[in-house]
Coordinates of C-alpha atoms and ligand atoms in Angstrom, one line a residue:
X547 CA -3.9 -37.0 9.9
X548 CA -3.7 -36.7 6.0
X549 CA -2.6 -33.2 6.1
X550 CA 0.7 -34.2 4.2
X551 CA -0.8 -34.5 1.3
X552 CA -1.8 -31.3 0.9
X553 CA 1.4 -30.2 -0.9
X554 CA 2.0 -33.0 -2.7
X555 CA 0.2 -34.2 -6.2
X556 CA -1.9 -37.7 -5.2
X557 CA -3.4 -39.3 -8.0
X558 CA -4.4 -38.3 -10.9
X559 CA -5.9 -35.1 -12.3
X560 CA -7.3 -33.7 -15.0
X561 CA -5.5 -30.8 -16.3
X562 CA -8.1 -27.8 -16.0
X563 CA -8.2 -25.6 -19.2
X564 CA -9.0 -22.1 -19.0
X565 CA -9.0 -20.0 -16.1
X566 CA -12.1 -20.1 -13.9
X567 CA -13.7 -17.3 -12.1
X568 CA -11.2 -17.4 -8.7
X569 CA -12.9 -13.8 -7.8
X570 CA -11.0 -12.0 -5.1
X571 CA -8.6 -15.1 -4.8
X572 CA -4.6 -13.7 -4.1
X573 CA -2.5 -16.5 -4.7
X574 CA 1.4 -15.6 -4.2
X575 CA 4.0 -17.9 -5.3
X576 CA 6.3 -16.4 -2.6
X577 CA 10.3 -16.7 -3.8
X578 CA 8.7 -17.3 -7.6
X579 CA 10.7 -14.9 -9.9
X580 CA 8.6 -12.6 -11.4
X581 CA 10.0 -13.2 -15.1
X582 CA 8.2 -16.2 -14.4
X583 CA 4.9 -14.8 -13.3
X584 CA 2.5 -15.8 -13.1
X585 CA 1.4 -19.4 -13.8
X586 CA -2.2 -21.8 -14.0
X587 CA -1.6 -24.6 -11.3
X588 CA -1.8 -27.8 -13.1
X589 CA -3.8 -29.9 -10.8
X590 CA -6.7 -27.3 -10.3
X591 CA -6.1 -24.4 -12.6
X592 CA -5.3 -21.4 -9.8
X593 CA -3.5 -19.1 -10.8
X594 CA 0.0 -17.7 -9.1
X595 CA 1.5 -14.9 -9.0
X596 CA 5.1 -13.9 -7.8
X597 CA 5.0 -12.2 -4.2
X598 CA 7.6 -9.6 -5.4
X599 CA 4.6 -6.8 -5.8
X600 CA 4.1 -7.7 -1.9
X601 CA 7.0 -7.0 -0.1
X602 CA 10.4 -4.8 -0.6
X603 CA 12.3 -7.0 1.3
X604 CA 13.9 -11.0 1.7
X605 CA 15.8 -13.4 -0.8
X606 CA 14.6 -16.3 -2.9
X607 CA 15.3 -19.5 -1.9
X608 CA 14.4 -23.0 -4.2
X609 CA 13.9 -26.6 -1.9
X610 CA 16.8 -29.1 -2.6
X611 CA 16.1 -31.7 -5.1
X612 CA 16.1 -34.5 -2.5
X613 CA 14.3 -32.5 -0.5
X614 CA 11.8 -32.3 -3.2
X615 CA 8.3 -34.9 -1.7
X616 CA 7.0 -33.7 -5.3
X617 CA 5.7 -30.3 -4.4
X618 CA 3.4 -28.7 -6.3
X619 CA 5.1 -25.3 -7.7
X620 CA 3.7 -23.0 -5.7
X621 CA 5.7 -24.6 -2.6
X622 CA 8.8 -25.3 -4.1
X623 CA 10.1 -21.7 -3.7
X624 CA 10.3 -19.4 -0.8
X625 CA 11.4 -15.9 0.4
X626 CA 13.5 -15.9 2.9
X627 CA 14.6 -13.1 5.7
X628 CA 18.1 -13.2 6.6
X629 CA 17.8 -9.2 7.5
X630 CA 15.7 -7.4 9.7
X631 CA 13.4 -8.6 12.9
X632 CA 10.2 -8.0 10.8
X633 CA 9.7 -7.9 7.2
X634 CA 6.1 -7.7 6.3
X635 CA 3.6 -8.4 3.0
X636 CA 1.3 -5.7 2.3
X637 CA -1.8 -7.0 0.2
X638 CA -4.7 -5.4 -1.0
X639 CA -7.6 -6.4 -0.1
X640 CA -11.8 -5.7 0.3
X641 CA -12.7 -3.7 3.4
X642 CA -15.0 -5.9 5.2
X643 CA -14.9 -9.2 3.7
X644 CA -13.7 -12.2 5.6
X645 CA -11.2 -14.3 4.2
X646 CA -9.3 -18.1 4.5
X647 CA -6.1 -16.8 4.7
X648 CA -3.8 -19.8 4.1
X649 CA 0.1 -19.6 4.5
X650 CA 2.4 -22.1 4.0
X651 CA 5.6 -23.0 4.9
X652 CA 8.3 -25.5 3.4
X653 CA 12.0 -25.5 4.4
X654 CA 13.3 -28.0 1.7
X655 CA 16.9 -27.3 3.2
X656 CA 17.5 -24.5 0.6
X657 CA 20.4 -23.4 2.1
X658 CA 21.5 -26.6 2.5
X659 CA 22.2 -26.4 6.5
X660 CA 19.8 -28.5 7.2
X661 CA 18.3 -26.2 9.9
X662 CA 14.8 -26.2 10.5
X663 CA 13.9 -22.4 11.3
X664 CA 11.4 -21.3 14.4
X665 CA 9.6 -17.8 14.0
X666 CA 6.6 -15.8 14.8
X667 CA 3.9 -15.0 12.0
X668 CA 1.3 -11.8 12.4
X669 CA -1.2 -10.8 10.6
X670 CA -1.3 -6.5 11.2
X671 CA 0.0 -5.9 14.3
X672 CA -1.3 -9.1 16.2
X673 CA 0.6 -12.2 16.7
X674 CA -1.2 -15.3 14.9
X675 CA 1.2 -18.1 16.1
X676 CA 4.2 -19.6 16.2
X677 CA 5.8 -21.7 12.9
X678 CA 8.4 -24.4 13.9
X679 CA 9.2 -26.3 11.0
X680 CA 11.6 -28.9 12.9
X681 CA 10.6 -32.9 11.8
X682 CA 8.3 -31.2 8.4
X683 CA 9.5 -32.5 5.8
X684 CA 6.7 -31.8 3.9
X685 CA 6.4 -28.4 5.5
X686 CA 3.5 -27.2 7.8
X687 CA 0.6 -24.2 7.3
X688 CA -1.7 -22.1 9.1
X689 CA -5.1 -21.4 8.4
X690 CA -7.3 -18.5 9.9
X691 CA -10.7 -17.0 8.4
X692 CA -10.2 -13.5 9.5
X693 CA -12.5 -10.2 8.4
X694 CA -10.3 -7.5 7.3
X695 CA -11.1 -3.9 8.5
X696 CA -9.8 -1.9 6.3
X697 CA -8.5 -2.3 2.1
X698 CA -4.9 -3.0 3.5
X699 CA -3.8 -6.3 5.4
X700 CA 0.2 -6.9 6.8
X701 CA 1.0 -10.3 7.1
X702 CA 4.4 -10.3 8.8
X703 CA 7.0 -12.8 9.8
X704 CA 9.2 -11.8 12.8
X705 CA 12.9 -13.1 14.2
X706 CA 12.6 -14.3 17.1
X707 CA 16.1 -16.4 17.5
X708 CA 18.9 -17.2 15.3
X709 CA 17.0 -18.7 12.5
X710 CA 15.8 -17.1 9.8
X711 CA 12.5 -17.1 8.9
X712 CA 10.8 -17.8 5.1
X713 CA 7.5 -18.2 3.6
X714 CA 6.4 -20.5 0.7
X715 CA 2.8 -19.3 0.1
X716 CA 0.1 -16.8 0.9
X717 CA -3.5 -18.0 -0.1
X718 CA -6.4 -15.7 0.5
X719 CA -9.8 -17.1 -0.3
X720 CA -12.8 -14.4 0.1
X721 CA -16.0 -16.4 1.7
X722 CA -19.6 -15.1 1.8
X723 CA -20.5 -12.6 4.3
X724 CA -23.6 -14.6 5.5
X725 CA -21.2 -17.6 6.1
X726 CA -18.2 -18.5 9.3
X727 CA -20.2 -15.1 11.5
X728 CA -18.5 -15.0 15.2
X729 CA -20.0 -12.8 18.0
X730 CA -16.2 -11.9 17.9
X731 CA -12.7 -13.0 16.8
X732 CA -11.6 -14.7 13.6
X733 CA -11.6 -18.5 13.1
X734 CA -8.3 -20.8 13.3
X735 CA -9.0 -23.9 11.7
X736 CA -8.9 -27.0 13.6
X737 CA -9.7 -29.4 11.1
X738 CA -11.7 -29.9 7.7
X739 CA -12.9 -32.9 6.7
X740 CA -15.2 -35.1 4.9
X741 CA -16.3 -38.7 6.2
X742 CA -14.7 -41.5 3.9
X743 CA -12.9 -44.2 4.1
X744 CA -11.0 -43.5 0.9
X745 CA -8.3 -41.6 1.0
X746 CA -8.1 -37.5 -0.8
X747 CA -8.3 -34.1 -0.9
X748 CA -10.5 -31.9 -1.9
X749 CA -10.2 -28.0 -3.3
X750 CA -10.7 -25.3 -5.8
X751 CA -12.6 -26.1 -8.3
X752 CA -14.6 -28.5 -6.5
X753 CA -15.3 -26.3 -3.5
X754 CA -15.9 -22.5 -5.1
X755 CA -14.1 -20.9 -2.3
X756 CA -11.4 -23.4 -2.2
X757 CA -11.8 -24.6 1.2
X758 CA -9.4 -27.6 1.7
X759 CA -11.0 -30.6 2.7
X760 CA -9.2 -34.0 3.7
X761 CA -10.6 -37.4 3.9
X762 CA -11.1 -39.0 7.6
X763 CA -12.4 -42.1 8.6
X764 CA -12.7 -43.9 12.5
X765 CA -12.1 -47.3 10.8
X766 CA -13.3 -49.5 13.8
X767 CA -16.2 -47.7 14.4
X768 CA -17.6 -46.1 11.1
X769 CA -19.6 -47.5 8.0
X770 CA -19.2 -46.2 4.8
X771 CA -22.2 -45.0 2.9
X772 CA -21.9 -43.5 -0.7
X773 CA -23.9 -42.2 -3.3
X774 CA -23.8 -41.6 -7.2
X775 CA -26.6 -39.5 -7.5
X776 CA -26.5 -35.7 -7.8
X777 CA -26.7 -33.9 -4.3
X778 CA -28.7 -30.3 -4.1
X779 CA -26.2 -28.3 -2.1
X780 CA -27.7 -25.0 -2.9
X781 CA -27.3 -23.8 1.0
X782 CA -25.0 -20.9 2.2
X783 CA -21.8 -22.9 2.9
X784 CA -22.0 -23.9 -0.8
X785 CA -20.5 -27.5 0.1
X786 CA -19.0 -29.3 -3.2
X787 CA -20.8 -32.2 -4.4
X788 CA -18.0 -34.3 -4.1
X789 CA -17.3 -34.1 -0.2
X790 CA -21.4 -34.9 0.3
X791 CA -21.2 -37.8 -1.6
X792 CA -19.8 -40.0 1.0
X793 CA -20.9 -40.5 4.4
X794 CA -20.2 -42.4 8.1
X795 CA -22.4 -44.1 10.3
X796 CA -21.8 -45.9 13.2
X797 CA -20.8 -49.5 12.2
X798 CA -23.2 -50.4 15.5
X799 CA -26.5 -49.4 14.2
X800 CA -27.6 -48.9 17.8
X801 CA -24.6 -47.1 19.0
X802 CA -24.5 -43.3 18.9
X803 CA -21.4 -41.7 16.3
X804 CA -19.2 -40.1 17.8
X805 CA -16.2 -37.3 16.9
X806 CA -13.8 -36.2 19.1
X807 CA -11.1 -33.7 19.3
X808 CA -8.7 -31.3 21.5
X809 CA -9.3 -27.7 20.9
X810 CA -5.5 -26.0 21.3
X811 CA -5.5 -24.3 23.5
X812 CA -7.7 -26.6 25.6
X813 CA -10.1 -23.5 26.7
X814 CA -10.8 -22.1 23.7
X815 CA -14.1 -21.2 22.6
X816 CA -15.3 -23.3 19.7
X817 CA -17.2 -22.9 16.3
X818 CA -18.3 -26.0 14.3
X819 CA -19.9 -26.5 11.1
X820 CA -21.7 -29.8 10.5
X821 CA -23.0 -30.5 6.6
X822 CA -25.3 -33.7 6.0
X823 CA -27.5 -34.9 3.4
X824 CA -29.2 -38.3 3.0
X825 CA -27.4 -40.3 0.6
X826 CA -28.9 -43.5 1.2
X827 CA -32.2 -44.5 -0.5
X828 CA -34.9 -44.8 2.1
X829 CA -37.5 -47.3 2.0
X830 CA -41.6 -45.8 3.0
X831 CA -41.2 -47.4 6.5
X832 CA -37.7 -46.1 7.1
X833 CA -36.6 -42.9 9.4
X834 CA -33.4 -41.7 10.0
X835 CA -33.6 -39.3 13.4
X836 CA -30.9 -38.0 15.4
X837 CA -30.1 -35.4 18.2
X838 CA -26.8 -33.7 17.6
X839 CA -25.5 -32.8 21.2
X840 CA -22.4 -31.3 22.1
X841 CA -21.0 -30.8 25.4
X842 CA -23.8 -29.6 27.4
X843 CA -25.0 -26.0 25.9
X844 CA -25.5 -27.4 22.3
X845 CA -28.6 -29.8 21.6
X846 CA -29.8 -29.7 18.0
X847 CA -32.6 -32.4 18.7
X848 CA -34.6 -34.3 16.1
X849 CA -32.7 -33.7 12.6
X850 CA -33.3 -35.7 9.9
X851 CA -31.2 -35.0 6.9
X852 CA -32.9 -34.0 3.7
X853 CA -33.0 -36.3 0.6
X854 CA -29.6 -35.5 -0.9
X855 CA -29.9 -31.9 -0.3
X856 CA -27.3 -30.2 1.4
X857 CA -28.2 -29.1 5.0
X858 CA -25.3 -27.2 7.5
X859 CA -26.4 -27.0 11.2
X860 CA -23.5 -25.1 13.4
X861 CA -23.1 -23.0 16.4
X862 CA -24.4 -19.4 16.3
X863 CA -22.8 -18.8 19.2
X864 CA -19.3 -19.9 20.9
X865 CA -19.2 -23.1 22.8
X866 CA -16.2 -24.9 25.0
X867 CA -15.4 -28.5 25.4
X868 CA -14.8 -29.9 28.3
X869 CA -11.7 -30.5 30.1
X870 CA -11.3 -34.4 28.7
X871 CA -11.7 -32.4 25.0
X872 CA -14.4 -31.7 22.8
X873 CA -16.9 -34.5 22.1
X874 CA -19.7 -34.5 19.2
X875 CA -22.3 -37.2 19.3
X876 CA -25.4 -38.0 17.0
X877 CA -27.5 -39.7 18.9
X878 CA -30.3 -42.0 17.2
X879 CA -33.8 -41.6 18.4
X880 CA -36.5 -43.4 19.5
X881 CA -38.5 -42.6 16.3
X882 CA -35.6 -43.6 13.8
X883 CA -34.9 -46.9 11.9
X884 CA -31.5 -46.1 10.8
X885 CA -28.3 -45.2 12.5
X886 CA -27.2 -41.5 12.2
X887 CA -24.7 -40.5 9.6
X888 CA -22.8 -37.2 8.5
X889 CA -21.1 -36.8 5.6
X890 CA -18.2 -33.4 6.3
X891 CA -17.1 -31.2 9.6
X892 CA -14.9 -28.5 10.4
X893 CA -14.3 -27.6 13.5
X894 CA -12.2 -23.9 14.5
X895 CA -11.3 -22.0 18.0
X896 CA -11.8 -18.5 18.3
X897 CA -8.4 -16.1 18.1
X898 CA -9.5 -12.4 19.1
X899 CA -7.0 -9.8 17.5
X900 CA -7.0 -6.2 18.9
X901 CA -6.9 -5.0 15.1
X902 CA -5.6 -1.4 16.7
X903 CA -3.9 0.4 13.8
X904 CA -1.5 3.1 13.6
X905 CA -4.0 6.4 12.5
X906 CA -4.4 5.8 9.1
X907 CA -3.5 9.5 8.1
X908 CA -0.2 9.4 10.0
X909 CA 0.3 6.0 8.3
X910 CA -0.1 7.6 4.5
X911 CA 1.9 10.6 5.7
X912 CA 4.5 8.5 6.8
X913 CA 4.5 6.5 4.1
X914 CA 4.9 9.4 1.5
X915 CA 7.6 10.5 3.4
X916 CA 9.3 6.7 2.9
X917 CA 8.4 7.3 -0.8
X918 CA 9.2 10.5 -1.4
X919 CA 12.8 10.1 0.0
X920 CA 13.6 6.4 -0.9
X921 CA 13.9 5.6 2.5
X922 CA 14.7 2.3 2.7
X923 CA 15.3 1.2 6.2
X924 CA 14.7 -2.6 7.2
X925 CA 12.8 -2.3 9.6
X926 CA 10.5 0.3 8.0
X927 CA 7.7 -2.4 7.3
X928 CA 4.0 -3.2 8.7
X929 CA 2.3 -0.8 11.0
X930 CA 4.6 2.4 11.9
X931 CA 4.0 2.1 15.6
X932 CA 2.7 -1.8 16.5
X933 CA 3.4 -4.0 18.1
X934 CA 5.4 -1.7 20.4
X935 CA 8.5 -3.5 19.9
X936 CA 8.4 -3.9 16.6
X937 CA 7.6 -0.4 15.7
X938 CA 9.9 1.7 12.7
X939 CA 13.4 2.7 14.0
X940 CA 13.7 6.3 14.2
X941 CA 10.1 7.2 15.0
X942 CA 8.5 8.4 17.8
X943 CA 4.8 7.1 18.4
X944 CA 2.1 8.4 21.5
X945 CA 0.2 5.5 23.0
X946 CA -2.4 7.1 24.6
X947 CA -4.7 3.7 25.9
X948 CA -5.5 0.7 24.3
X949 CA -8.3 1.7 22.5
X950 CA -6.9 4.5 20.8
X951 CA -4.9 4.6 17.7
X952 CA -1.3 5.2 18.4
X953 CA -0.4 8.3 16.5
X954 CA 3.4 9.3 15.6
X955 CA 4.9 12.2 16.7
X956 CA 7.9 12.7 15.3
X957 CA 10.6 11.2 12.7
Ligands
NAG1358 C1 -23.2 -9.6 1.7 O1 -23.0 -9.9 0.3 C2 -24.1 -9.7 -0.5 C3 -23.8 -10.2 -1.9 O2 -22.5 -10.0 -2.3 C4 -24.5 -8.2 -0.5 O3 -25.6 -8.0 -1.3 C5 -24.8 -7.8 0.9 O4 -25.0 -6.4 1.0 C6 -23.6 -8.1 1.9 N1 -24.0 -7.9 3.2 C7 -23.2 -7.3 4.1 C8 -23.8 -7.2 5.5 O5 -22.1 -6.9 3.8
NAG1359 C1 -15.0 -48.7 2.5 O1 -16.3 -49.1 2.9 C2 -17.1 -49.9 2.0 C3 -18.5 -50.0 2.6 O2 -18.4 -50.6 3.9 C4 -16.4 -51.2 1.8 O3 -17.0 -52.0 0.8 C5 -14.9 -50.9 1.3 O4 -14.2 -52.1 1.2 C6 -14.2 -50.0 2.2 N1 -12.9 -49.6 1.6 C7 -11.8 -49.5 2.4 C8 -10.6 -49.0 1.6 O5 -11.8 -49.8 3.5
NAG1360 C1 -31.9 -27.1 -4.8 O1 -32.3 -26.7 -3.5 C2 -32.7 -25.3 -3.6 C3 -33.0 -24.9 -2.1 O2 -33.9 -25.7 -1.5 C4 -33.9 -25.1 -4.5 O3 -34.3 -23.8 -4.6 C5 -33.5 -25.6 -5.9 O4 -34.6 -25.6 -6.8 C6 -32.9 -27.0 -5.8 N1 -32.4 -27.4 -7.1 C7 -32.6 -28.5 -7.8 C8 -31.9 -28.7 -9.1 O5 -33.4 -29.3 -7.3
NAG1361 C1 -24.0 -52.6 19.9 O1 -24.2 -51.7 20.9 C2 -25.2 -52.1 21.9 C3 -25.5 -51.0 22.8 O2 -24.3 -50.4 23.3 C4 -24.6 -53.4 22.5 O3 -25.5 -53.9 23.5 C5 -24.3 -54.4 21.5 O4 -23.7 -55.6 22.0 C6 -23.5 -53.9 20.4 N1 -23.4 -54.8 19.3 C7 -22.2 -55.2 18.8 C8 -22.3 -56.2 17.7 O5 -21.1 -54.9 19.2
NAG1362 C1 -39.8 -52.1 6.0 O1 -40.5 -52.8 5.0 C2 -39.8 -53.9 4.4 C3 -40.6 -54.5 3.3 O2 -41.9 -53.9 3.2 C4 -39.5 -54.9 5.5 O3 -38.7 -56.0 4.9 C5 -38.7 -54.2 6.6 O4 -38.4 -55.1 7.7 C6 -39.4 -53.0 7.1 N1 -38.5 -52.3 8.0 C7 -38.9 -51.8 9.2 C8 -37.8 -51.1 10.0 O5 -40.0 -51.9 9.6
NAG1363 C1 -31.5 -33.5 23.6 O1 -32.8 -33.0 23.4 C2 -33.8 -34.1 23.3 C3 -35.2 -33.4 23.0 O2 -35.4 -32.4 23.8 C4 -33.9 -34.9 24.6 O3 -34.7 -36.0 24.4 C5 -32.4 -35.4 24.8 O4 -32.4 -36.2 26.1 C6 -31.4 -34.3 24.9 N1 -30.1 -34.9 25.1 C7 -29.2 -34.4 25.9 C8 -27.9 -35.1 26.0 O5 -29.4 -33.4 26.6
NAG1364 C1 -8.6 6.4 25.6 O1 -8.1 7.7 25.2 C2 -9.0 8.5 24.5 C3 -8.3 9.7 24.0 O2 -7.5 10.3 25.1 C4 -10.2 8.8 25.4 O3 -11.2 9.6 24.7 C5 -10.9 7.5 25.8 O4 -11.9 7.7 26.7 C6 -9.9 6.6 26.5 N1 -10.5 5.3 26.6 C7 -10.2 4.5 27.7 C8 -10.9 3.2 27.7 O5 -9.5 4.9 28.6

């Protein structure tokens, strides 16, 4: 899809003036030095900060010139890992709160080998997924809403063969509590988007708590609808204005809309999030009913989207797609004149991290100790004794189950 865009400046913008609220927001400029931190974007007023608070370890790299798509800054430098099988970010963050964690990666042949790197990413002691930026020129990124248990969160990158791995940015976007709730697990994005047949992008300031959204359109089968009036979306999800303003319906009036997808991996349990509002002007005589059905467990029957106000209908609970994919249709009813129409989804799979720590005492003992004495081994980064493989050189750790902290025992 459009998702190349994303680091790249499209159109034009007006340059924001004066920093906005961007409460809780960490944006690191990773690689950016920190004489030169840190710096409003120019496109939407963020502000970056170098990553060299974040981590002890790694080099600075800068993309080649003709490797350059026209970036914005905060991709055009990276820290790189040449040393060590794990070197790990440490941020500070709120106990309890559940973020968009956003990372991105762009290789930009800095060292000028022209050799796309493979490696593993984590975030605490839990692997998030694998980054293999072969055929990206314009770089690729990961996108998880994850709730942090505790005021400290590792975001690692690990070795895993003879390239070396690197890291452009790290994004973390605090959302509200009441919104994005799973039974259990954290939320890796499968897509965000709003229904238009333009194309775009749309972010902080727009959307509060920067959520990207791209454009996407089923050309054969959708019909545009738009507004230019001003849409109430006082709801929870706090949807921007300018994703709701636009809409599809099926270009068959009679026919039911459909989107469809493939959930990676193909059994995974899935979340979505569905935002309408009624951007057409209906005549007195004029309905527009549809039953949202997906799959066989979810049938929200009867909706009728609310005169452009803002309305989200989503799963409570986790559904799974069948094995031909996953399959959202909005059925018109008998009772309705008008075809259905949505106007932005986002859809996400479930990822269930153990989030088993190291005790937290042994940690801060352990960690004075590292202090105290300068040690300054490589691979003294992340959690002391997780993953098991990964654990500090030189330290002994007791694993009693899997439930159970590990705790360590000797240095
Ligand atoms: C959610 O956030 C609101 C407002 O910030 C706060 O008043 C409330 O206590 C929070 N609820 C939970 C369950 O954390
Ligand atoms: C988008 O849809 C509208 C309404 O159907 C149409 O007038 C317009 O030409 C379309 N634009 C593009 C780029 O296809
Ligand atoms: C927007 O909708 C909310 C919730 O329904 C309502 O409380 C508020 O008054 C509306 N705002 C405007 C400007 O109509
Ligand atoms: C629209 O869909 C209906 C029902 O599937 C079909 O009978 C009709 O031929 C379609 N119309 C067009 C113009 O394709
Ligand atoms: C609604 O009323 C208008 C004019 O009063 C008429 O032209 C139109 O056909 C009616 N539509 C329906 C679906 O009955
Ligand atoms: C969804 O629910 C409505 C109302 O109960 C029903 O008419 C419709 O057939 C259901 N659709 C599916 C696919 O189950
Ligand atoms: C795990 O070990 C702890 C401490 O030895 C024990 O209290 C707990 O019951 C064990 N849990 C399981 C699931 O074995």
């Amino acid at each position: 899809m459009t998702s190349r865009l994303w680091l790249v400046m499209i159109g034009t913008f007006a340059v924001i003036v004066g920093a906005q609220k961007q409460e809780g927001f960490i944006s690191l400029d990773c690689g950016l030095p920190s004489g030169e931190s840190p710096y409003d974007n120019q496109v939407n007023g963020l502000t970056f900060t170098s990553d060299s608070n974040f981590i002890q370890t790694g080099k600075i790299g800068e993309v080649q010139k003709d490797a350059d798509k026209g970036f914005l800054r905060q991709y055009t430098t990276m820290r790189y890992f040449p040393e060590g099988k794990r070197n790990c970010y440490s941020l500070d963050v709120k106990r309890g709160t559940n973020y968009l964690i956003i990372v991105t990666f762009v290789y930009g042949n800095y060292d000028g080998r022209n050799l796309e790197p493979n490696f593993d990413i984590y975030l605490g002691t839990d692997k998030w997924t694998r980054i293999d930026l072969e055929g990206t020129p314009y770089g690729t990124r990961q996108e998880i809403i994850h709730k942090v248990q505790t005021n400290s969160l590792d975001i690692c990158l690990v070795k895993t063969g003879i390239t070396v791995p690197l890291i452009s940015a790290i994004e973390l976007r605090p959302q509200r509590n009441d919104t994005y709730v799973t039974h259990s697990g954290s939320l890796r994005m499968s897509f965000r988007e709003y229904l238009t047949n333009t194309t775009g992008q749309i972010r902080y300031p727009d959307d509060i708590h920067d959520r990207v959204w791209f454009s996407w359109f089923d050309d054969p089968y959708y019909k545009e609808v738009t507004t230019s009036l001003s849409i109430n979306n006082s709801d929870t999800y706090d949807i921007p204005k300018t994703v709701l303003k636009s809409a599809a319906t099926p270009r068959n009036a009679t026919e039911p809309l459909f989107i469809n997808w493939t959930p990676r991996p193909s059994n995974a349990q899935v979340y979505f999030y569905l935002h309408f509002a009624e951007i057409q002007t209906l005549e007195a005589n004029e309905t527009r009913e549809f039953d949202i059905i997906f799959g066989e467990n979810f049938n929200h029957s009867g909706f009728r989207p609310l005169k452009l106000q803002l309305s989200t209908v989503y799963t409570d609970a986790p559904v799974q797609c069948d094995s031909g994919g996953c399959s959202l249709q909005l059925v018109r009813t008998s009772k309705s004149t008008l075809p259905p129409l949505i106007n932005a989804i986002e859809a996400y799979t479930v990822m269930e991290f153990s989030q088993l720590e190291t005790s937290l005492s042994d940690v801060s003992a352990i960690k004075n100790i590292k202090a105290t004495y300068q040690l300054s081994k490589i691979s003294w980064q992340g959690d002391p004794c997780l993953p098991q493989d990964l654990g500090w050189e030189n330290l002994r750790c007791t694993y009693a189950n899997v439930s159970t902290p590990p705790r360590i025992t000797s240095l």
